[in-house]
CSV table of C-alpha atoms in Angstrom, one decimal:
chain,number,residue,atom,x,y,z
I,19,MET,CA,-22.3,45.2,-55.0
I,20,ALA,CA,-19.6,45.5,-52.4
I,21,ILE,CA,-16.4,43.6,-52.8
I,22,THR,CA,-15.3,41.6,-49.8
I,23,ARG,CA,-11.5,41.7,-49.2
I,24,TYR,CA,-9.9,38.9,-47.2
I,25,PRO,CA,-6.6,39.5,-45.4
I,26,SER,CA,-3.5,38.0,-47.1
I,27,THR,CA,0.0,37.4,-45.8
I,28,THR,CA,2.8,38.7,-48.0
I,29,GLN,CA,5.4,36.3,-46.7
I,30,TRP,CA,5.5,32.6,-45.8
I,31,LYS,CA,5.0,32.1,-42.1
I,32,GLY,CA,6.2,29.2,-40.0
I,33,TYR,CA,3.7,27.3,-37.9
I,34,ALA,CA,4.0,24.9,-34.9
I,35,MET,CA,3.7,21.4,-36.2
I,36,THR,CA,2.2,18.5,-34.3
I,37,TRP,CA,2.7,14.8,-35.1
I,38,SER,CA,0.5,12.2,-33.5
I,39,ALA,CA,-0.2,8.6,-34.3
I,40,THR,CA,-2.4,5.6,-33.5
I,41,GLY,CA,-0.7,3.1,-31.2
I,42,GLY,CA,1.8,5.4,-29.5
I,43,THR,CA,3.5,8.8,-29.5
I,44,PRO,CA,6.2,9.5,-32.1
I,45,SER,CA,9.4,11.1,-30.8
I,46,LEU,CA,11.1,13.6,-33.1
I,47,GLY,CA,14.5,13.3,-31.3
I,48,ASP,CA,17.1,15.0,-33.5
I,49,GLY,CA,14.9,15.0,-36.6
I,50,THR,CA,13.1,18.1,-37.9
I,51,LEU,CA,9.5,18.8,-38.5
I,52,ALA,CA,8.7,22.1,-40.1
I,53,GLY,CA,5.7,23.8,-41.7
I,54,ASN,CA,5.1,27.0,-43.5
I,55,TYR,CA,2.0,28.7,-45.0
I,56,LEU,CA,0.9,31.7,-47.0
I,57,THR,CA,-2.7,33.0,-47.3
I,58,VAL,CA,-4.2,34.7,-50.3
I,59,GLY,CA,-7.8,35.8,-49.7
I,60,LYS,CA,-9.6,32.6,-48.5
I,61,ALA,CA,-6.9,30.3,-49.8
I,62,CYS,CA,-4.1,28.8,-47.7
I,63,PHE,CA,-1.0,27.4,-49.3
I,64,PHE,CA,1.2,25.2,-47.1
I,65,ARG,CA,4.3,23.0,-47.1
I,66,MET,CA,5.4,20.6,-44.4
I,67,GLU,CA,8.5,18.4,-44.1
I,68,LEU,CA,9.5,15.7,-41.7
I,69,LEU,CA,13.2,14.7,-41.8
I,70,TRP,CA,14.0,11.6,-39.8
I,71,GLY,CA,17.0,11.9,-37.6
I,72,SER,CA,19.2,9.2,-36.0
I,73,THR,CA,17.2,9.4,-32.7
I,74,THR,CA,13.7,9.9,-34.2
I,75,SER,CA,11.4,7.1,-33.1
I,76,ALA,CA,7.9,6.0,-33.9
I,77,SER,CA,8.0,2.4,-33.0
I,78,GLY,CA,4.6,0.7,-32.9
I,79,THR,CA,2.8,3.6,-34.4
I,80,THR,CA,0.5,3.6,-37.3
I,81,ALA,CA,-1.7,6.2,-39.0
I,82,TRP,CA,0.4,9.3,-38.5
I,83,THR,CA,-1.5,12.6,-38.4
I,84,PHE,CA,-0.1,16.1,-38.8
I,85,ASN,CA,-1.8,19.5,-38.2
I,86,LEU,CA,-2.8,22.0,-40.8
I,87,PRO,CA,-1.7,25.6,-40.3
I,88,LEU,CA,-5.3,26.9,-40.3
I,89,VAL,CA,-8.8,25.5,-40.1
I,90,LEU,CA,-10.1,24.0,-43.4
I,91,ALA,CA,-13.4,25.4,-44.5
I,92,GLY,CA,-16.3,23.4,-45.8
I,93,SER,CA,-16.4,19.9,-46.9
I,94,ALA,CA,-14.9,20.3,-50.4
I,95,PRO,CA,-12.6,17.4,-51.2
I,96,ASN,CA,-8.9,18.2,-50.8
I,97,VAL,CA,-5.9,16.2,-51.9
I,98,PHE,CA,-2.4,17.4,-51.3
I,99,THR,CA,0.7,16.4,-53.3
I,100,ALA,CA,3.3,14.6,-51.3
I,101,TYR,CA,6.4,12.4,-51.6
I,102,ILE,CA,8.4,10.1,-49.4
I,103,THR,CA,12.2,9.7,-49.8
I,104,ASP,CA,13.8,6.4,-48.6
I,105,LEU,CA,17.4,7.4,-48.4
I,106,SER,CA,18.9,3.9,-47.9
I,107,ALA,CA,17.0,2.5,-50.9
I,108,ALA,CA,17.5,5.7,-52.9
I,109,THR,CA,13.8,5.8,-53.8
I,110,ILE,CA,11.2,8.5,-54.0
I,111,THR,CA,7.6,7.4,-53.6
I,112,PRO,CA,4.9,9.8,-54.8
I,113,THR,CA,2.0,9.8,-52.4
I,114,ILE,CA,-0.9,12.0,-51.4
I,115,ALA,CA,-2.1,13.6,-48.1
I,116,VAL,CA,-5.7,14.0,-47.3
I,117,PRO,CA,-7.5,15.8,-44.5
I,118,SER,CA,-8.5,13.6,-41.6
I,119,SER,CA,-10.5,16.5,-40.1
I,120,THR,CA,-10.7,20.3,-40.6
I,121,VAL,CA,-7.4,20.7,-38.7
I,122,ALA,CA,-5.3,17.7,-39.6
I,123,PHE,CA,-4.2,15.4,-42.4
I,124,GLN,CA,-2.7,12.0,-43.1
I,125,PHE,CA,-0.5,10.5,-45.8
I,126,ARG,CA,-1.7,7.7,-48.0
I,127,THR,CA,0.5,5.3,-49.9
I,128,PRO,CA,-0.1,4.6,-53.6
I,129,ALA,CA,-1.8,1.3,-52.5
I,130,GLY,CA,-4.1,3.2,-50.1
I,131,GLY,CA,-2.6,2.5,-46.7
I,132,VAL,CA,-2.0,5.2,-44.1
I,133,VAL,CA,1.6,6.1,-43.6
I,134,GLY,CA,3.1,5.0,-40.3
I,135,ASN,CA,6.2,3.5,-38.7
I,136,ALA,CA,6.4,0.5,-41.1
I,137,LEU,CA,4.5,1.8,-44.1
I,138,PRO,CA,5.6,2.3,-46.8
I,139,MET,CA,9.0,1.3,-45.4
I,140,THR,CA,10.9,1.1,-42.1
I,141,TRP,CA,11.9,4.7,-41.5
I,142,ALA,CA,15.6,5.5,-40.8
I,143,ASN,CA,18.0,8.4,-40.5
I,144,GLY,CA,17.7,10.8,-43.5
I,145,ASP,CA,14.3,9.6,-44.7
I,146,ARG,CA,11.9,12.4,-45.6
I,147,LEU,CA,8.2,13.1,-45.8
I,148,VAL,CA,7.1,16.2,-47.7
I,149,VAL,CA,3.7,17.6,-48.6
I,150,ALA,CA,2.5,20.8,-50.3
I,151,GLY,CA,-1.0,21.9,-51.0
I,152,MET,CA,-3.7,24.5,-50.9
I,153,PHE,CA,-7.1,24.6,-49.3
I,154,GLN,CA,-10.0,27.0,-48.6
I,155,ILE,CA,-10.1,28.8,-45.2
């Protein structure tokens, strides 16, 4: 029986993030949006962070969507660990991110709503959205 070897990366790599939404187009302004990933065989580990800046804007948008670094294989259920930091209220809200397709994901609040401009709070300078997870490629 032959052993199949899959290529792996030995270091974390950055990837170009995209942020889209229902109801309009978010503007990153002076905020930051960064993603990194690492592959081991057919597994992809990734981390993404959105840091809201003073000129970041997403007015009128709902159901934010972010891209995955690679295409997700199969239809296996995937849930990624995430959290939201509301700097002005000094709160951290645990949340999850779930794939919305084989190339993108959305964040869900503990109550089940999709994260957007006014959910779970009104976003302001210094607020943060972070996710980390692993999926099959």
